[in-house]
Amino acid sequence: MSEPHTDQERAADHGERTRRSPWRWYLDVPLIWKLGVALVAGVVVGLIVGPPITVIEPLGEIFLRLLMMLVMPLILLTLISGVASVSPKTLGRVGGKIFGFYIITTAFAISLGIGLALLISPGAGLSLTGDEEAESEEAPGIAEVFTDIIPDNIFAALSEGQILSVMFFAIIAGIALAYMQDSDDDRLTELASLIRRITDGGLEIVFLLIRGVLQYSPIGVFALIAVAVGETGADALLPLATLTGVMYGGILLQIAVYTVILLLFRAHIGRFFKAAKEPMLTAFVTRSSGGTLPVTTRAAQQLGIRKGVYSFTLPFGATVNMDGTAIYVGAATVFVANVTGTDLTVMQIVTIALVGVLASVGTAGVPGAGLIMLTMTVTSAGLPMAPVALVAGIDAILDMGRTMCNVTGDLVGTRVVAQTEEGMLVDGTTFDEPDDLP
Ligand code: ASP
């Protein structure tokens, strides 16, 4: 192109360069602002339009499916490559620590839910109208939870989204790969380095795709929120406002506890939540810890955590660690007792806590899983099922908060364990986002 000569040409050329395409402009706005606007707009539109807003449901569905599409390849590739990069001893130690962390925080969370609900008594004075009935579910047996982890068909496990089974396969494949890398046989080491390059390359593809999906996320967030609010509506929320308040209050307290834990481990709180806000918001709208995994993984990378830790702790947390759900189960079971005018005995309270923790380990991080856990605890505590139908009516709104809390708990545990493992945390003060990551 020839150089501009006249003033007019120069001005036109300048305008061309400074005028950005709408797409470029969109990309330049920080993601969190776009998500914030989408969230608020979603609530407003949902409230104004009401149930007909479900026409935009496919826009949210696209977001969910894009995320879910990446979950299985992400777990498989990060774990194979993560496990191959640490010794089995380190892996065992990380596994033990994170399991301990998850169980302790979940036990605390369910006690918090029960305690707050006993204090505030949601549902007292509300009596059941109509003949709502809810289906009860059986809590899975401990033996079943463990044997089911071993997949009898890895392709079925992948296609059915069984996170723990896929993790099991990826871990043993990663250990075999590590063994090949250290072998004296040149053929094996060569093959191992080829597989490492393929898994690492595959992972880079997945990370790039996650980055792309996040650019779509504001549209998905808007649609998901608008539909959830439009379908539930303020009217449905009102009679259950105290239960909603207790649950969200419990979640805030649980996040305050996480903050204290992070401080104890000398984490930079601002930096932690700066990275955590995207997975928190994604969890809030998608209502799936499993589906949020790609975004949680990205946050762990931004926090400087190494693959050797997060590749294991995050997918594991997405399935077994559900602190928000535990708060919900605790509070909602007390609510059920109140609605039916039952005074809970100490034995019943202990049963609720135990079954709640166990059920949270055996239930997947998908939308609505907490409701199944609720039916399990209500049945085990010997309470009637009918009031569960009331709670089910606003489950979407409750699921948002609890999933957000679940994902935060996973990230906190991951950060804490990384801190205690040598070389698993890139020092925080100057670390922002590494250039080689999307
Ligand atoms: N939706 C939650 C999660 O994915 C589980 C639940 O329903 O409580 O973590």
Coordinates of C-alpha atoms and ligand atoms in Angstrom, one line a residue:
M1 CA 0.0 0.0 0.0
S2 CA 1.3 3.5 -0.8
E3 CA 2.1 6.0 1.9
P4 CA -0.6 8.6 2.6
H5 CA 0.5 12.0 1.2
T6 CA -2.2 14.6 1.9
D7 CA -3.5 15.6 5.4
Q8 CA -6.8 14.1 4.5
E9 CA -5.2 10.7 3.7
R10 CA -3.2 10.8 6.8
A11 CA -6.3 11.5 8.9
A12 CA -8.2 8.6 7.3
D13 CA -5.2 6.3 7.9
H14 CA -5.0 7.3 11.5
G15 CA -8.8 6.7 12.0
E16 CA -8.5 3.3 10.4
R17 CA -5.8 2.3 12.9
T18 CA -7.5 3.6 16.0
R19 CA -11.0 2.3 15.0
R20 CA -11.1 -1.2 16.4
S21 CA -13.4 -3.9 15.1
P22 CA -16.2 -4.8 17.5
W23 CA -14.6 -8.2 18.0
R24 CA -11.2 -6.7 18.9
W25 CA -13.0 -4.3 21.3
Y26 CA -14.8 -7.3 22.8
L27 CA -11.6 -9.2 23.3
D28 CA -9.9 -6.3 25.0
V29 CA -12.6 -5.9 27.7
P30 CA -11.4 -7.9 30.7
L31 CA -13.4 -11.2 31.0
I32 CA -14.6 -10.5 34.5
W33 CA -16.3 -7.3 33.5
K34 CA -18.1 -9.0 30.7
L35 CA -19.1 -11.8 33.0
G36 CA -20.3 -9.3 35.6
V37 CA -22.5 -7.4 33.1
A38 CA -23.8 -10.7 31.8
L39 CA -24.8 -11.8 35.3
V40 CA -26.6 -8.7 36.2
A41 CA -28.3 -8.4 32.8
G42 CA -29.3 -12.1 33.1
V43 CA -31.0 -11.5 36.5
V44 CA -32.8 -8.4 35.3
V45 CA -34.0 -10.0 32.1
G46 CA -35.0 -13.2 33.8
L47 CA -37.1 -11.3 36.4
I48 CA -38.8 -9.1 33.8
V49 CA -39.5 -11.7 31.1
G50 CA -40.2 -14.7 33.4
P51 CA -40.8 -18.3 32.1
P52 CA -40.9 -17.4 28.3
I53 CA -37.1 -16.6 28.6
T54 CA -36.5 -20.3 28.2
V55 CA -36.3 -19.6 24.4
I56 CA -32.7 -18.5 25.0
E57 CA -31.9 -21.8 26.8
P58 CA -29.9 -23.1 23.8
L59 CA -27.4 -20.3 24.3
G60 CA -26.6 -21.5 27.8
E61 CA -26.7 -25.1 26.7
I62 CA -24.0 -24.3 24.1
F63 CA -21.7 -23.0 26.9
L64 CA -22.3 -26.1 29.1
R65 CA -21.6 -28.5 26.2
L66 CA -18.5 -26.6 25.2
L67 CA -17.2 -27.0 28.7
M68 CA -18.2 -30.6 29.1
M69 CA -16.6 -31.4 25.8
L70 CA -13.2 -30.4 27.2
V71 CA -13.5 -32.1 30.7
M72 CA -12.6 -35.7 29.8
P73 CA -9.7 -34.9 27.5
L74 CA -8.4 -32.4 30.1
I75 CA -8.6 -34.9 33.0
L76 CA -7.0 -37.7 30.9
L77 CA -4.2 -35.6 29.5
T78 CA -3.3 -33.5 32.6
L79 CA -3.3 -36.6 34.8
I80 CA -1.2 -38.8 32.5
S81 CA 1.3 -36.0 32.0
G82 CA 1.1 -34.8 35.6
V83 CA 1.6 -38.2 37.2
A84 CA 4.4 -39.0 34.8
S85 CA 6.2 -35.9 36.1
V86 CA 6.1 -36.8 39.8
S87 CA 7.2 -39.9 41.7
P88 CA 4.5 -42.3 42.9
K89 CA 5.6 -41.4 46.4
T90 CA 4.8 -37.7 45.8
L91 CA 1.5 -38.7 44.2
G92 CA 0.6 -40.9 47.3
R93 CA 1.4 -38.0 49.6
V94 CA -0.5 -35.4 47.6
G95 CA -3.5 -37.9 47.5
G96 CA -3.4 -38.4 51.3
K97 CA -3.2 -34.7 52.1
I98 CA -5.9 -33.6 49.7
F99 CA -8.3 -36.4 50.8
G100 CA -7.8 -35.4 54.5
F101 CA -8.4 -31.7 53.6
Y102 CA -11.5 -32.5 51.6
I103 CA -13.0 -34.7 54.3
I104 CA -12.3 -32.3 57.1
T105 CA -13.7 -29.2 55.3
T106 CA -16.8 -31.2 54.2
A107 CA -17.4 -32.4 57.8
F108 CA -17.1 -28.8 58.9
A109 CA -19.4 -27.6 56.2
I110 CA -22.2 -30.0 57.1
S111 CA -21.9 -29.1 60.8
L112 CA -22.1 -25.4 59.8
G113 CA -25.3 -26.0 57.7
I114 CA -26.9 -28.0 60.5
G115 CA -25.8 -25.5 63.2
L116 CA -27.0 -22.4 61.3
A117 CA -30.3 -24.0 60.5
L118 CA -30.9 -25.1 64.1
L119 CA -30.2 -21.6 65.2
I120 CA -32.4 -19.8 62.6
S121 CA -35.1 -22.5 62.1
P122 CA -35.9 -22.1 58.4
G123 CA -39.3 -23.6 57.6
A124 CA -40.7 -23.2 61.1
G125 CA -44.3 -22.0 60.8
L126 CA -44.5 -23.2 57.2
S127 CA -46.6 -26.2 56.8
L128 CA -47.0 -28.4 53.8
T129 CA -49.8 -27.6 51.3
G130 CA -50.7 -29.7 48.4
D131 CA -49.5 -33.2 47.9
E132 CA -46.0 -32.7 46.7
E133 CA -44.0 -36.0 46.8
A134 CA -40.4 -36.5 46.1
E135 CA -38.6 -39.6 45.0
S136 CA -36.2 -41.0 47.6
E137 CA -32.7 -42.2 46.6
E138 CA -30.5 -44.8 48.4
A139 CA -27.1 -43.8 49.6
P140 CA -24.4 -45.8 47.7
G141 CA -22.7 -48.4 49.8
I142 CA -19.0 -47.8 50.7
A143 CA -17.9 -50.9 48.9
E144 CA -19.8 -49.9 45.8
V145 CA -18.2 -46.4 45.8
F146 CA -14.8 -48.0 45.8
T147 CA -15.2 -50.8 43.3
D148 CA -17.0 -48.5 40.8
I149 CA -13.9 -46.5 40.6
I150 CA -12.2 -49.2 38.6
P151 CA -13.6 -48.9 35.0
D152 CA -14.5 -52.2 33.3
N153 CA -14.4 -50.3 30.1
I154 CA -12.3 -47.1 29.9
F155 CA -14.1 -45.9 26.7
A156 CA -17.5 -46.3 28.4
A157 CA -16.1 -44.4 31.4
L158 CA -14.9 -41.6 29.1
S159 CA -18.1 -41.4 27.2
E160 CA -20.3 -41.5 30.4
G161 CA -18.2 -38.8 32.1
Q162 CA -17.2 -41.0 35.1
I163 CA -14.5 -38.7 36.5
L164 CA -13.1 -41.1 39.2
S165 CA -12.8 -44.0 36.8
V166 CA -11.1 -41.9 34.2
M167 CA -8.8 -40.6 36.9
F168 CA -8.0 -44.2 37.9
F169 CA -7.0 -45.2 34.4
A170 CA -5.0 -42.0 33.8
I171 CA -3.1 -42.4 37.0
I172 CA -2.0 -45.9 36.3
A173 CA -1.2 -45.0 32.7
G174 CA 0.9 -42.1 34.0
I175 CA 2.8 -44.4 36.4
A176 CA 3.5 -46.8 33.6
L177 CA 4.7 -43.8 31.5
A178 CA 7.0 -42.7 34.3
Y179 CA 8.4 -46.2 34.5
M180 CA 9.1 -46.3 30.8
Q181 CA 10.9 -42.9 31.0
D182 CA 13.3 -44.2 33.6
S183 CA 13.8 -47.6 31.9
D184 CA 17.3 -48.7 30.7
D185 CA 15.8 -49.9 27.5
D186 CA 16.3 -47.2 24.9
R187 CA 13.3 -48.3 22.9
L188 CA 11.0 -47.7 25.9
T189 CA 12.5 -44.3 26.8
E190 CA 12.1 -43.2 23.2
L191 CA 8.5 -44.3 23.1
A192 CA 7.9 -42.6 26.4
S193 CA 9.2 -39.3 25.3
L194 CA 7.0 -39.6 22.2
I195 CA 3.9 -40.2 24.3
R196 CA 4.9 -37.3 26.6
R197 CA 5.2 -35.0 23.6
I198 CA 1.8 -36.1 22.3
T199 CA 0.1 -35.7 25.7
D200 CA 1.8 -32.3 26.3
G201 CA 0.9 -31.1 22.8
G202 CA -2.7 -32.4 23.3
L203 CA -2.9 -30.5 26.5
E204 CA -1.8 -27.2 24.9
I205 CA -4.7 -27.7 22.4
V206 CA -7.1 -28.2 25.3
F207 CA -5.8 -25.1 27.1
L208 CA -6.2 -23.0 23.9
L209 CA -9.7 -24.3 23.5
I210 CA -10.6 -23.4 27.1
R211 CA -9.4 -19.8 26.3
G212 CA -11.7 -19.7 23.4
V213 CA -14.7 -21.1 25.3
L214 CA -14.2 -18.4 27.9
Q215 CA -14.7 -15.7 25.3
Y216 CA -18.1 -17.2 24.7
S217 CA -18.8 -17.5 28.4
P218 CA -20.5 -14.1 28.9
I219 CA -23.3 -15.1 26.5
G220 CA -23.6 -18.5 28.2
V221 CA -23.7 -16.9 31.6
F222 CA -26.4 -14.4 30.5
A223 CA -28.6 -17.2 29.1
L224 CA -28.2 -19.6 32.0
I225 CA -28.8 -17.0 34.7
A226 CA -31.8 -15.5 32.8
V227 CA -33.4 -18.9 32.4
A228 CA -32.8 -20.0 36.0
V229 CA -34.2 -16.7 37.4
G230 CA -37.0 -16.6 34.8
E231 CA -38.1 -20.1 35.6
T232 CA -37.9 -19.9 39.4
G233 CA -39.1 -16.3 39.8
A234 CA -39.2 -14.2 42.9
D235 CA -42.6 -15.7 44.0
A236 CA -41.2 -19.2 44.3
L237 CA -38.3 -18.0 46.4
L238 CA -40.3 -16.1 49.0
P239 CA -41.6 -18.9 51.2
L240 CA -38.2 -20.5 51.2
A241 CA -36.3 -17.2 51.7
T242 CA -35.1 -18.2 55.1
L243 CA -33.7 -21.5 53.9
T244 CA -32.0 -19.6 51.0
G245 CA -30.6 -17.1 53.4
V246 CA -29.3 -19.7 55.8
M247 CA -27.6 -21.6 52.9
Y248 CA -26.0 -18.5 51.4
G249 CA -25.0 -17.3 54.8
G250 CA -23.3 -20.6 55.5
I251 CA -21.5 -20.4 52.2
L252 CA -20.2 -16.9 53.1
L253 CA -19.0 -18.3 56.4
Q254 CA -17.3 -21.3 54.7
I255 CA -15.5 -18.9 52.3
A256 CA -14.4 -16.8 55.3
V257 CA -13.0 -20.1 56.8
Y258 CA -11.1 -20.7 53.5
T259 CA -9.7 -17.3 53.7
V260 CA -8.3 -18.0 57.2
I261 CA -6.9 -21.3 56.0
L262 CA -5.2 -19.5 53.1
L263 CA -3.8 -16.9 55.4
L264 CA -2.4 -19.6 57.7
F265 CA -0.6 -21.0 54.6
R266 CA 0.7 -17.5 53.8
A267 CA -1.2 -17.3 50.5
H268 CA -1.8 -13.9 49.0
I269 CA -5.6 -13.5 49.4
G270 CA -6.1 -10.9 46.7
R271 CA -4.2 -12.9 44.2
F272 CA -6.0 -16.1 45.1
F273 CA -9.5 -14.6 44.7
K274 CA -8.4 -12.7 41.5
A275 CA -7.6 -16.1 40.0
A276 CA -10.6 -17.9 41.6
K277 CA -13.3 -15.5 40.6
E278 CA -13.7 -16.9 37.1
P279 CA -14.2 -20.6 38.2
M280 CA -16.4 -19.3 41.0
L281 CA -18.6 -17.5 38.6
T282 CA -18.6 -20.3 36.0
A283 CA -19.6 -22.7 38.8
F284 CA -22.3 -20.4 39.9
V285 CA -24.0 -20.3 36.5
T286 CA -23.2 -23.8 35.2
R287 CA -24.1 -25.5 38.5
S288 CA -21.5 -28.2 37.7
S289 CA -18.1 -28.6 39.4
G290 CA -17.2 -31.1 36.8
G291 CA -18.1 -28.8 34.0
T292 CA -16.2 -26.0 35.6
L293 CA -12.9 -28.0 35.7
P294 CA -11.4 -26.4 32.6
V295 CA -11.8 -23.0 34.2
T296 CA -10.6 -24.2 37.6
T297 CA -7.5 -25.7 36.1
R298 CA -6.7 -22.4 34.4
A299 CA -7.0 -20.6 37.7
A300 CA -4.7 -23.1 39.4
Q301 CA -2.1 -22.4 36.6
Q302 CA -2.5 -18.7 37.2
L303 CA -1.8 -19.3 40.9
G304 CA 1.5 -20.9 39.9
I305 CA 0.5 -24.4 41.0
R306 CA 2.2 -27.2 39.2
K307 CA 0.5 -29.9 37.2
G308 CA 1.9 -32.6 39.6
V309 CA -0.7 -31.3 42.1
Y310 CA -3.6 -29.8 40.3
S311 CA -4.0 -32.6 37.7
F312 CA -4.9 -34.8 40.6
T313 CA -6.5 -32.6 43.2
L314 CA -8.9 -30.7 41.0
P315 CA -10.8 -33.6 39.2
F316 CA -10.7 -35.5 42.5
G317 CA -12.3 -32.5 44.3
A318 CA -14.9 -32.0 41.6
T319 CA -16.2 -35.4 42.5
V320 CA -15.6 -35.9 46.2
N321 CA -15.4 -32.5 47.7
M322 CA -18.6 -30.6 48.0
D323 CA -18.6 -28.2 50.9
G324 CA -21.4 -26.0 49.6
T325 CA -23.6 -29.1 49.0
A326 CA -22.8 -30.3 52.5
I327 CA -24.0 -26.9 53.9
Y328 CA -27.2 -27.2 51.8
V329 CA -27.8 -30.8 52.8
G330 CA -27.4 -30.0 56.5
A331 CA -29.6 -26.9 56.4
A332 CA -32.3 -28.4 54.1
T333 CA -32.6 -31.5 56.2
V334 CA -33.3 -29.4 59.3
F335 CA -35.8 -27.4 57.2
V336 CA -37.6 -30.6 56.3
A337 CA -37.8 -31.5 60.0
N338 CA -39.1 -28.0 60.8
V339 CA -41.8 -28.1 58.1
T340 CA -43.0 -31.4 59.4
G341 CA -42.8 -30.3 63.0
T342 CA -40.2 -32.9 64.0
D343 CA -37.7 -32.3 66.8
L344 CA -34.4 -33.8 65.7
T345 CA -32.7 -36.1 68.1
V346 CA -29.0 -36.0 68.6
M347 CA -28.8 -39.4 66.9
Q348 CA -30.6 -38.1 63.9
I349 CA -28.3 -35.1 63.7
V350 CA -25.2 -37.3 63.8
T351 CA -26.8 -39.5 61.1
I352 CA -27.4 -36.5 58.9
A353 CA -23.8 -35.4 59.2
L354 CA -22.4 -38.9 58.5
V355 CA -24.6 -39.7 55.6
G356 CA -24.1 -36.2 54.2
V357 CA -20.3 -36.5 54.1
L358 CA -20.5 -40.0 52.6
A359 CA -23.1 -39.1 50.0
S360 CA -20.9 -36.1 49.0
V361 CA -18.0 -38.5 48.3
G362 CA -20.2 -40.7 46.2
T363 CA -22.1 -38.1 44.2
A364 CA -20.8 -36.5 41.0
G365 CA -20.3 -32.7 40.5
V366 CA -23.2 -32.3 38.1
P367 CA -26.3 -30.0 38.4
G368 CA -28.8 -31.1 40.9
A369 CA -26.6 -33.8 42.5
G370 CA -27.2 -32.2 45.9
L371 CA -30.9 -32.8 45.7
I372 CA -30.2 -36.6 45.4
M373 CA -27.9 -36.3 48.4
L374 CA -30.7 -34.5 50.3
T375 CA -33.2 -37.3 49.6
M376 CA -30.5 -39.8 50.9
T377 CA -30.0 -37.9 54.2
V378 CA -33.7 -37.2 54.7
T379 CA -34.5 -40.9 54.3
S380 CA -31.7 -42.0 56.6
A381 CA -32.7 -39.6 59.3
G382 CA -36.2 -41.2 59.1
L383 CA -37.9 -37.9 58.0
P384 CA -40.8 -37.7 55.5
M385 CA -39.9 -37.0 51.9
A386 CA -42.8 -34.7 50.9
P387 CA -41.1 -31.3 51.9
V388 CA -38.1 -32.2 49.7
A389 CA -40.4 -31.3 46.8
L390 CA -40.7 -27.8 48.1
V391 CA -36.9 -27.4 48.2
A392 CA -36.7 -29.0 44.7
G393 CA -38.7 -26.0 43.4
I394 CA -35.9 -23.6 44.1
D395 CA -33.1 -26.1 43.6
A396 CA -31.5 -24.2 40.7
I397 CA -31.0 -21.1 42.8
L398 CA -29.5 -23.1 45.7
D399 CA -27.4 -25.2 43.4
M400 CA -25.7 -22.0 42.1
G401 CA -24.3 -21.0 45.4
R402 CA -23.3 -24.4 46.6
T403 CA -21.5 -25.3 43.4
M404 CA -19.6 -22.0 43.7
C405 CA -18.6 -23.0 47.2
N406 CA -17.6 -26.5 46.1
V407 CA -15.3 -25.3 43.4
T408 CA -13.7 -22.7 45.7
G409 CA -13.0 -25.5 48.2
D410 CA -11.3 -27.5 45.6
L411 CA -9.0 -24.6 44.6
V412 CA -8.2 -23.8 48.2
G413 CA -7.3 -27.4 49.0
T414 CA -5.1 -27.5 45.8
R415 CA -3.4 -24.3 46.8
V416 CA -2.7 -25.5 50.3
V417 CA -1.4 -28.9 49.3
A418 CA 0.8 -27.3 46.6
Q419 CA 2.3 -25.1 49.3
T420 CA 3.3 -28.1 51.4
E421 CA 5.0 -29.9 48.4
E422 CA 8.4 -28.8 47.3
G423 CA 8.6 -27.3 43.9
M424 CA 4.8 -27.5 43.3
L425 CA 4.2 -23.7 43.7
V426 CA 5.9 -21.0 41.7
D427 CA 6.6 -18.3 44.1
G428 CA 3.7 -15.9 44.3
T429 CA 4.8 -12.3 44.7
T430 CA 5.7 -11.4 41.1
F431 CA 4.0 -14.3 39.3
D432 CA 1.1 -13.3 37.2
E433 CA 0.2 -15.4 34.2
P434 CA 3.1 -17.2 32.5
D435 CA 3.7 -16.4 28.9
D436 CA 3.6 -20.0 27.8
L437 CA 0.1 -20.4 29.1
P438 CA -3.1 -19.4 27.4
Ligands
ASP1 N1 -24.0 -29.0 41.4 C1 -23.1 -29.3 42.4 C2 -21.7 -29.5 41.9 O1 -21.6 -29.7 40.7 C3 -23.5 -30.5 43.1 C4 -24.8 -30.3 43.8 O2 -25.8 -30.4 43.2 O3 -24.8 -29.9 45.0 O4 -20.8 -29.4 42.6

